[in-house]
Short mmCIF file of C-alpha atoms in Angstrom, two decimals:
data_model
loop_
_atom_site.label_atom_id
_atom_site.label_comp_id
_atom_site.label_asym_id
_atom_site.label_seq_id
_atom_site.Cartn_x
_atom_site.Cartn_y
_atom_site.Cartn_z
CA MET A 1 38.25 -58.94 -26.69
CA GLU A 2 36.24 -61.78 -24.90
CA ASN A 3 39.59 -63.72 -25.05
CA LEU A 4 41.56 -61.04 -23.64
CA THR A 5 39.06 -60.25 -20.63
CA ALA A 6 38.43 -63.78 -19.86
CA CYS A 7 42.25 -65.23 -19.76
CA LEU A 8 43.26 -61.95 -18.01
CA ALA A 9 40.44 -62.65 -15.47
CA ALA A 10 41.76 -66.30 -15.08
CA LEU A 11 45.60 -64.81 -14.64
CA VAL A 12 44.38 -62.77 -11.51
CA PHE A 13 42.18 -65.47 -9.84
CA LEU A 14 45.17 -68.34 -10.45
CA VAL A 15 48.04 -65.73 -9.29
CA PHE A 16 45.76 -65.18 -6.09
CA ALA A 17 45.18 -68.60 -5.72
CA GLY A 18 48.86 -69.66 -5.65
CA HIS A 19 49.39 -66.99 -3.08
CA ARG A 20 47.15 -67.77 -0.75
CA LEU A 21 47.91 -71.62 -1.09
CA THR A 22 51.42 -70.24 -0.06
CA LEU A 23 50.78 -68.33 2.73
CA THR A 24 48.40 -71.44 3.96
CA ARG A 25 51.35 -74.16 3.83
CA GLY A 26 51.68 -76.28 6.75
CA GLY A 27 49.37 -76.64 9.85
CA GLY A 28 47.73 -74.72 11.93
CA ALA A 29 46.38 -72.63 9.01
CA ASP A 30 42.95 -70.62 9.19
CA PRO A 31 40.74 -72.73 6.93
CA ALA A 32 38.89 -69.71 5.66
CA HIS A 33 42.32 -68.52 3.82
CA ARG A 34 42.37 -72.41 2.19
CA ASP A 35 38.43 -71.65 1.08
CA VAL A 36 39.14 -68.32 -0.02
CA ALA A 37 42.28 -69.72 -2.07
CA GLY A 38 39.81 -72.77 -2.88
CA PHE A 39 37.57 -70.47 -4.46
CA ALA A 40 39.83 -68.51 -6.42
CA LEU A 41 41.48 -71.45 -7.97
CA CYS A 42 38.10 -72.86 -8.98
CA ALA A 43 36.89 -69.48 -10.43
CA GLY A 44 40.25 -68.93 -12.29
CA MET A 45 39.69 -72.68 -13.75
CA ALA A 46 36.52 -72.03 -15.36
CA MET A 47 37.08 -68.75 -16.62
CA PRO A 48 39.44 -69.95 -19.53
CA LEU A 49 37.06 -72.52 -20.65
CA ASN A 50 34.81 -69.10 -21.34
CA ALA A 51 36.99 -67.88 -23.67
CA PRO A 52 36.33 -68.56 -27.63
CA ALA A 53 39.83 -69.29 -28.60
CA VAL A 54 40.28 -71.57 -25.42
CA LEU A 55 37.37 -73.56 -26.54
CA HIS A 56 38.52 -73.57 -29.81
CA VAL A 57 41.92 -75.44 -28.66
CA LEU A 58 39.80 -78.05 -26.87
CA GLU A 59 38.14 -78.91 -29.67
CA ARG A 60 40.81 -80.94 -31.13
CA PHE A 61 41.28 -82.65 -28.04
CA VAL A 62 37.91 -83.17 -26.28
CA SER A 63 35.57 -85.39 -28.12
CA ALA A 64 32.69 -83.99 -26.48
CA PRO A 65 32.88 -80.40 -26.27
CA CYS A 66 29.32 -80.50 -24.24
CA ALA A 67 31.62 -81.65 -21.10
CA GLU A 68 33.19 -77.88 -21.25
CA LEU A 69 29.72 -76.50 -20.54
CA LEU A 70 29.51 -79.15 -17.41
CA LEU A 71 32.93 -78.93 -16.59
CA THR A 72 32.33 -74.83 -16.28
CA TRP A 73 29.20 -74.35 -14.12
CA GLU A 74 30.38 -77.44 -11.77
CA LEU A 75 33.70 -75.24 -11.14
CA LYS A 76 31.63 -72.10 -10.51
CA ALA A 77 29.33 -74.10 -8.13
CA ALA A 78 32.35 -75.20 -6.34
CA ALA A 79 33.75 -71.71 -6.02
CA GLY A 80 30.36 -71.09 -4.86
CA THR A 81 30.64 -73.69 -2.16
CA PHE A 82 33.67 -72.47 -0.85
CA LEU A 83 32.22 -68.84 -0.53
CA ALA A 84 29.68 -70.24 1.59
CA LEU A 85 32.51 -71.91 4.04
CA VAL A 86 34.39 -68.75 4.20
CA ALA A 87 30.99 -66.85 5.52
CA LEU A 88 31.17 -69.64 7.95
CA THR A 89 34.21 -68.04 9.36
CA LEU A 90 32.88 -64.03 9.41
CA ASP A 91 29.67 -64.91 11.05
CA PRO A 92 30.30 -66.85 14.27
CA ARG A 93 26.80 -65.63 15.21
CA VAL A 94 25.16 -68.48 13.26
CA ALA A 95 24.38 -71.24 15.58
CA GLY A 96 25.97 -74.55 16.08
CA PRO A 97 29.65 -76.03 15.74
CA VAL A 98 31.59 -74.61 13.22
CA PRO A 99 32.80 -78.23 11.68
CA MET A 100 28.90 -79.50 11.85
CA ARG A 101 27.70 -76.60 9.67
CA ARG A 102 30.66 -77.12 7.40
CA ARG A 103 29.81 -80.45 6.50
CA ARG A 104 25.96 -79.68 5.89
CA ARG A 105 27.01 -77.23 3.75
CA ILE A 106 29.44 -79.17 1.70
CA GLY A 107 26.26 -81.85 1.83
CA ALA A 108 24.31 -79.48 0.19
CA ALA A 109 26.72 -78.74 -2.32
CA VAL A 110 27.18 -82.07 -3.45
CA VAL A 111 23.44 -82.57 -3.74
CA VAL A 112 23.20 -79.81 -5.99
CA GLN A 113 26.13 -80.96 -7.99
CA ALA A 114 24.24 -84.27 -8.19
CA ALA A 115 21.17 -82.69 -9.34
CA ALA A 116 22.70 -80.42 -12.02
CA LEU A 117 24.48 -83.37 -13.30
CA GLY A 118 20.80 -85.22 -13.69
CA LEU A 119 19.50 -82.09 -15.06
CA PHE A 120 22.60 -81.69 -17.94
CA LEU A 121 22.43 -85.46 -18.92
CA ALA A 122 18.51 -85.35 -19.33
CA SER A 123 18.53 -82.39 -21.07
CA GLY A 124 20.59 -84.41 -24.22
CA VAL A 125 22.81 -81.55 -25.10
CA THR A 126 24.67 -82.05 -28.33
CA ALA A 127 27.13 -79.42 -30.06
CA ASP A 128 25.91 -77.72 -32.86
CA GLY A 129 28.77 -74.94 -34.24
CA ALA A 130 28.93 -72.06 -31.45
CA TYR A 131 26.07 -73.39 -29.86
CA PHE A 132 24.60 -76.36 -27.39
CA VAL A 133 21.31 -77.64 -28.64
CA ALA A 134 19.46 -79.29 -26.17
CA ALA A 135 17.67 -82.78 -27.52
CA PRO A 136 14.17 -82.03 -28.93
CA GLY A 137 11.61 -81.04 -26.09
CA ARG A 138 14.18 -80.76 -23.70
CA GLY A 139 14.96 -76.57 -23.76
CA ARG A 140 13.50 -76.32 -20.34
CA VAL A 141 15.37 -78.63 -18.60
CA LEU A 142 18.52 -77.19 -20.13
CA ALA A 143 16.91 -73.92 -18.30
CA ALA A 144 16.65 -75.26 -15.35
CA TYR A 145 19.91 -76.62 -14.90
CA ASN A 146 21.19 -73.21 -15.68
CA VAL A 147 18.98 -71.63 -12.74
CA LEU A 148 19.82 -74.26 -10.42
CA PHE A 149 23.26 -73.02 -10.76
CA VAL A 150 22.31 -69.25 -10.53
CA ALA A 151 20.34 -69.96 -7.49
CA TYR A 152 23.17 -71.47 -5.91
CA LEU A 153 25.43 -69.49 -6.89
CA CYS A 154 23.50 -66.25 -5.51
CA TRP A 155 22.76 -67.74 -2.23
CA SER A 156 26.55 -68.77 -1.77
CA LEU A 157 27.40 -65.01 -2.27
CA CYS A 158 24.67 -63.52 -0.65
CA VAL A 159 25.47 -65.40 2.52
CA LEU A 160 29.17 -63.96 2.15
CA ALA A 161 28.13 -60.73 1.64
CA ARG A 162 25.90 -60.75 4.99
CA ALA A 163 28.72 -62.16 7.01
CA LEU A 164 31.29 -59.32 5.10
CA VAL A 165 28.99 -56.43 6.03
CA ARG A 166 28.19 -57.37 9.48
CA HIS A 167 31.98 -58.32 10.08
CA ALA A 168 32.97 -55.14 8.75
CA ARG A 169 31.00 -53.15 10.81
CA GLN A 170 32.78 -54.43 14.11
CA THR A 171 36.20 -53.78 12.41
CA PRO A 172 37.51 -50.64 13.33
CA PRO A 173 38.63 -48.10 11.16
CA GLY A 174 41.80 -49.26 9.04
CA PRO A 175 43.21 -51.77 6.19
CA LEU A 176 41.17 -54.66 7.26
CA ARG A 177 37.62 -53.02 7.04
CA THR A 178 38.73 -51.58 3.80
CA GLY A 179 39.31 -55.09 2.60
CA LEU A 180 36.12 -56.31 3.84
CA ARG A 181 33.78 -53.73 1.94
CA LEU A 182 36.17 -54.81 -1.04
CA ALA A 183 35.17 -58.46 -1.05
CA ALA A 184 31.73 -57.29 -0.13
CA LEU A 185 31.87 -55.06 -3.31
CA ALA A 186 33.39 -58.12 -5.00
CA THR A 187 30.26 -60.20 -4.09
CA ALA A 188 27.55 -57.39 -5.10
CA THR A 189 29.46 -57.63 -8.76
CA ALA A 190 29.67 -61.55 -8.63
CA VAL A 191 25.66 -61.43 -8.59
CA VAL A 192 25.08 -59.34 -11.51
CA TRP A 193 27.82 -61.75 -13.03
CA THR A 194 26.19 -64.53 -11.85
CA LEU A 195 22.44 -63.38 -12.82
CA TRP A 196 23.40 -62.36 -16.50
CA THR A 197 23.38 -65.97 -17.13
CA LEU A 198 19.85 -66.10 -17.13
CA ASP A 199 19.83 -64.86 -20.45
CA ASP A 200 21.36 -68.49 -21.02
CA ALA A 201 17.89 -69.84 -19.50
CA ALA A 202 15.69 -67.70 -21.59
CA ALA A 203 17.43 -68.92 -25.02
CA ASN A 204 17.18 -72.32 -23.79
CA ILE A 205 13.41 -72.28 -23.42
CA THR A 206 12.64 -70.37 -26.75
CA THR A 207 15.53 -72.00 -29.05
CA GLY A 208 16.82 -74.95 -27.17
CA ARG A 209 20.23 -73.50 -27.85
CA GLN A 210 22.99 -71.78 -25.13
CA GLY A 211 26.10 -70.40 -27.06
CA LEU A 212 29.59 -71.93 -26.36
CA SER A 213 31.38 -69.02 -25.29
CA GLU A 214 30.09 -65.67 -22.70
CA ASP A 215 29.57 -62.15 -24.16
CA LEU A 216 32.27 -59.00 -23.44
CA LEU A 217 29.84 -58.22 -20.63
CA SER A 218 30.13 -61.68 -18.68
CA THR A 219 33.56 -61.90 -19.17
CA THR A 220 33.91 -58.00 -18.13
CA LEU A 221 32.32 -58.50 -15.00
CA GLY A 222 34.29 -61.70 -14.27
CA MET A 223 37.63 -59.45 -14.51
CA LEU A 224 36.12 -56.77 -12.25
CA THR A 225 35.30 -59.52 -9.88
CA ALA A 226 38.73 -60.44 -9.81
CA VAL A 227 40.25 -57.44 -9.17
CA LEU A 228 38.18 -56.52 -6.21
CA VAL A 229 38.42 -60.31 -4.93
CA THR A 230 42.44 -59.39 -4.80
CA ALA A 231 42.22 -55.98 -3.71
CA GLY A 232 40.19 -56.92 -0.78
CA ALA A 233 42.26 -59.88 0.16
CA THR A 234 45.40 -58.01 -0.10
CA ALA A 235 44.00 -54.55 1.66
CA THR A 236 46.29 -55.24 4.56
CA LEU A 237 49.46 -55.59 2.64
CA TRP A 238 48.77 -51.89 0.57
CA GLY A 239 45.55 -50.48 2.29
CA GLU A 240 48.06 -48.63 4.61
CA ARG A 241 49.73 -46.87 1.97
CA ILE A 242 46.63 -45.48 0.62
CA THR A 243 44.94 -45.08 3.72
CA ALA A 244 47.89 -43.31 5.47
CA PRO A 245 47.31 -39.91 3.01
CA LEU A 246 43.55 -40.26 3.13
CA ARG A 247 43.87 -40.02 7.03
CA ARG A 248 46.49 -36.85 6.77
CA LEU A 249 44.13 -35.39 4.32
CA ARG A 250 41.18 -35.53 6.88
CA ALA A 251 43.73 -34.49 9.44
CA ARG A 252 44.79 -31.24 8.38
CA ARG A 253 40.76 -30.47 7.11
CA THR A 254 39.95 -30.88 10.43
CA HIS A 255 42.50 -28.89 11.79
CA ARG A 256 41.56 -26.02 9.06
CA ALA A 257 38.12 -26.42 10.12
CA LEU A 258 38.86 -25.80 13.98
CA GLU A 259 40.43 -22.70 13.16
CA PRO A 260 38.11 -20.25 14.03
CA LEU A 261 37.43 -21.87 17.03
CA TRP A 262 41.03 -21.99 18.23
CA THR A 263 41.97 -18.10 16.70
CA ALA A 264 39.13 -16.88 19.24
CA LEU A 265 40.47 -18.51 22.18
CA HIS A 266 43.73 -18.06 21.36
CA THR A 267 43.41 -14.50 20.89
CA GLU A 268 42.34 -14.08 24.50
CA LEU A 269 44.35 -16.77 25.77
CA PRO A 270 47.69 -16.76 23.60
CA GLU A 271 49.19 -19.29 26.23
CA ILE A 272 47.40 -22.18 25.17
CA ALA A 273 49.66 -22.54 22.26
CA LEU A 274 51.82 -25.53 23.17
CA ASP A 275 54.08 -24.79 20.48
CA PRO A 276 53.48 -20.82 19.56
CA ASP A 277 56.05 -21.22 16.43
CA ALA A 278 54.31 -24.13 14.66
CA ALA A 279 53.20 -23.52 11.22
CA ARG A 280 48.82 -22.54 11.11
CA ARG A 281 48.88 -24.25 7.63
CA PRO A 282 50.79 -27.45 8.45
CA ALA A 283 52.49 -29.84 6.00
CA LEU A 284 50.44 -33.17 4.85
CA ARG A 285 52.71 -35.45 7.14
CA GLN A 286 52.19 -33.43 9.95
CA ALA A 287 48.58 -33.16 9.72
CA GLU A 288 47.54 -35.52 12.48
CA PHE A 289 49.95 -34.14 15.03
CA ALA A 290 48.95 -30.85 14.33
CA ARG A 291 45.00 -31.56 15.02
CA TYR A 292 46.22 -33.48 18.38
CA ARG A 293 48.01 -30.11 19.29
CA ARG A 294 45.05 -28.25 17.97
CA VAL A 295 42.49 -30.00 19.99
CA ILE A 296 44.49 -30.35 23.24
CA GLU A 297 45.14 -25.89 22.67
CA ILE A 298 41.50 -25.40 22.42
CA ARG A 299 40.36 -27.89 25.59
CA ASP A 300 42.98 -26.05 27.31
CA GLY A 301 41.22 -22.99 26.44
CA ILE A 302 37.97 -23.78 27.39
CA LEU A 303 38.93 -24.79 30.74
CA ALA A 304 41.03 -21.43 31.35
CA LEU A 305 37.27 -20.12 30.51
CA ARG A 306 35.55 -21.57 33.41
CA PRO A 307 35.90 -18.55 35.86
CA ASP A 308 34.07 -16.30 32.91
CA GLN A 309 31.22 -18.90 32.27
CA ARG A 310 28.14 -17.23 33.07
CA ALA A 311 24.94 -19.36 33.91
CA GLU A 312 22.73 -16.94 32.31
CA ALA A 313 24.55 -17.54 28.95
CA LEU A 314 23.41 -21.41 28.94
CA ASP A 315 19.94 -20.47 30.22
CA ARG A 316 19.27 -18.08 27.45
CA THR A 317 20.77 -20.82 24.96
CA VAL A 318 18.24 -23.58 26.00
CA ARG A 319 15.50 -21.05 25.69
CA ALA A 320 16.54 -19.76 22.14
CA LEU A 321 16.84 -23.73 21.24
CA ASP A 322 13.57 -24.83 22.51
CA GLY A 323 11.40 -25.60 19.32
CA THR A 324 13.88 -24.84 16.77
CA GLY A 325 13.83 -28.93 15.81
CA LEU A 326 17.78 -29.08 15.84
CA ALA A 327 18.81 -32.97 16.17
CA ALA A 328 20.30 -33.28 20.00
CA VAL A 329 24.15 -33.71 18.57
CA ASP A 330 23.80 -30.33 16.81
CA ARG A 331 21.65 -28.69 20.11
CA GLU A 332 24.43 -29.74 22.19
CA ALA A 333 27.04 -28.19 19.91
CA VAL A 334 25.38 -24.91 19.81
CA LEU A 335 25.26 -25.05 23.70
CA GLU A 336 28.68 -25.40 24.22
CA ALA A 337 29.59 -22.72 21.55
CA ALA A 338 27.22 -20.19 23.14
CA VAL A 339 28.99 -20.72 26.35
CA ILE A 340 32.31 -20.33 24.96
CA ALA A 341 31.66 -17.37 22.96
CA ALA A 342 29.88 -15.67 26.11
CA ALA A 343 32.86 -16.48 27.95
CA LEU A 344 35.05 -14.74 25.58
CA GLU A 345 33.20 -11.78 25.70
CA ASP A 346 33.83 -11.58 29.39
CA LYS A 347 37.13 -12.43 29.78
CA ARG A 348 37.67 -9.50 26.82
CA ALA A 349 36.01 -7.11 29.14
CA GLY A 350 37.58 -8.66 32.59
CA ARG A 351 34.60 -9.73 33.93
CA LEU A 352 34.58 -12.79 36.13
CA TYR A 353 31.61 -14.95 36.79
CA ASP A 354 30.68 -15.01 40.38
CA GLY A 355 29.76 -18.81 40.66
CA ALA A 356 32.79 -21.35 41.25
CA PRO A 357 35.46 -20.98 38.76
CA ASP A 358 35.38 -24.93 38.12
CA GLN A 359 32.12 -24.82 37.31
CA ALA A 360 31.62 -27.46 34.13
CA GLY A 361 30.21 -26.09 31.20
CA PRO A 362 27.86 -28.52 28.95
CA THR A 363 29.60 -31.82 27.87
CA PRO A 364 28.28 -33.46 24.71
CA SER A 365 26.24 -37.05 25.44
CA ALA A 366 28.27 -39.11 22.95
CA ARG A 367 31.13 -40.59 23.86
CA LEU A 368 34.62 -39.06 22.99
CA GLU A 369 36.94 -42.07 23.16
CA THR A 370 39.91 -41.34 20.71
CA VAL A 371 41.18 -38.15 19.18
CA GLU A 372 39.54 -38.61 15.94
CA ASP A 373 35.83 -38.22 17.88
CA GLU A 374 36.94 -35.49 19.94
CA ALA A 375 38.23 -33.61 16.87
CA ALA A 376 34.65 -34.20 15.24
CA TRP A 377 32.72 -33.14 18.47
CA LEU A 378 35.30 -29.80 18.36
CA VAL A 379 34.40 -29.48 14.42
CA ARG A 380 30.62 -29.09 15.53
CA VAL A 381 31.26 -26.78 18.21
CA ALA A 382 33.46 -24.60 15.75
CA ARG A 383 31.05 -24.58 13.10
CA ALA A 384 28.07 -23.49 15.56
CA PHE A 385 30.44 -21.19 16.98
CA THR A 386 30.89 -19.17 13.65
CA ARG A 387 27.43 -19.71 12.17
CA SER A 388 24.56 -20.33 14.34
CA PRO A 389 22.02 -16.98 14.75
CA VAL A 390 21.75 -18.65 18.30
CA VAL A 391 25.12 -18.05 18.86
CA ARG A 392 25.36 -14.71 17.44
CA ASP A 393 22.58 -13.70 19.40
CA ILE A 394 24.02 -14.68 22.77
CA ARG A 395 27.28 -12.92 21.79
CA GLU A 396 25.62 -10.02 21.24
CA ARG A 397 23.73 -9.84 24.35
CA VAL A 398 26.80 -10.25 26.52
CA ARG A 399 28.23 -7.46 24.61
CA ALA A 400 25.49 -5.16 25.07
CA GLU A 401 25.57 -5.75 28.81
CA VAL A 402 29.50 -5.22 28.70
CA THR A 403 28.45 -2.05 27.23
CA ALA A 404 25.80 -0.92 29.89
CA ASP A 405 27.72 -1.73 32.56
#
């Protein structure tokens, strides 16, 4: 099983690296894409060296099997360096010109590689069956070699993860942000994969030995990392095919959540329906347009109710909300819902507010810049319209006044 997972992970990495290199051929290509391809290439070349079957084959051609351990870690360290370089492109807030920062990180990588080589040679590692064995009394030197690489790789991954999270926060919803989040998840998985190597360091100290190949959990984490990296980097290709149905589902759910408020307005103001023959429960493909139309119809109904709005309803709601501890956004939603409920009762009774017909009702403090923002706000208002005890009390008071009149 270790052979299968290691080879599959290597295949995913190498195919992805080939795809990236094909896309970045020629001058003017973004260096970040080449860095991503370099990471995948190094990781893909390192993974097969962890497979027992590959190690068995290499024993026939490599006179010094210990070189396999050194080559594996050197490739993984190079992969970490490429990730640290990718982070420079994603996080422009770091001070200093990008070329200078690239040179610094490459220089640091060279120092780490040289230090690791020195530790490896100083440990006097030899092969003994299925294990690497440090020279007598040098198990701690081999442990330092492993810890150095774990620390360097974890640093590179954390730098990249921070840049990915910051970049994702500034990216609008869509396939690109999905890809950035998947890439951040891949870095988290890679950190766990890297930290798992510390069990080798513990074995180095206690026994002076280290296994030739990685265990099943380690190769599985490598496979998962490869899949997440590939999925994140290609999200713009497949993301729309997956996010579109999810977006439509959210739109249909919002459409249904607006149903009580829309029905109350439509009952008194049937003219707000832009398409009287439209289905009350739209098909999934029409859900986004249906939500857009419902938002417009609700806003038209609220505007049509302005001559019926009463300042008393707003004042009563403000007094009723004092001391309730509601969040500001929920408080604003209850205020708007109460004004709508009171206006509908007055409209039903034929009573007009004696103030200016264009008297504006309460407005949310949040900026409603998109249809999604407007729909989300109206869902809050609809929820308060049907569930809030304050709105229910305002509605009953207006009904009592209408009855008394």
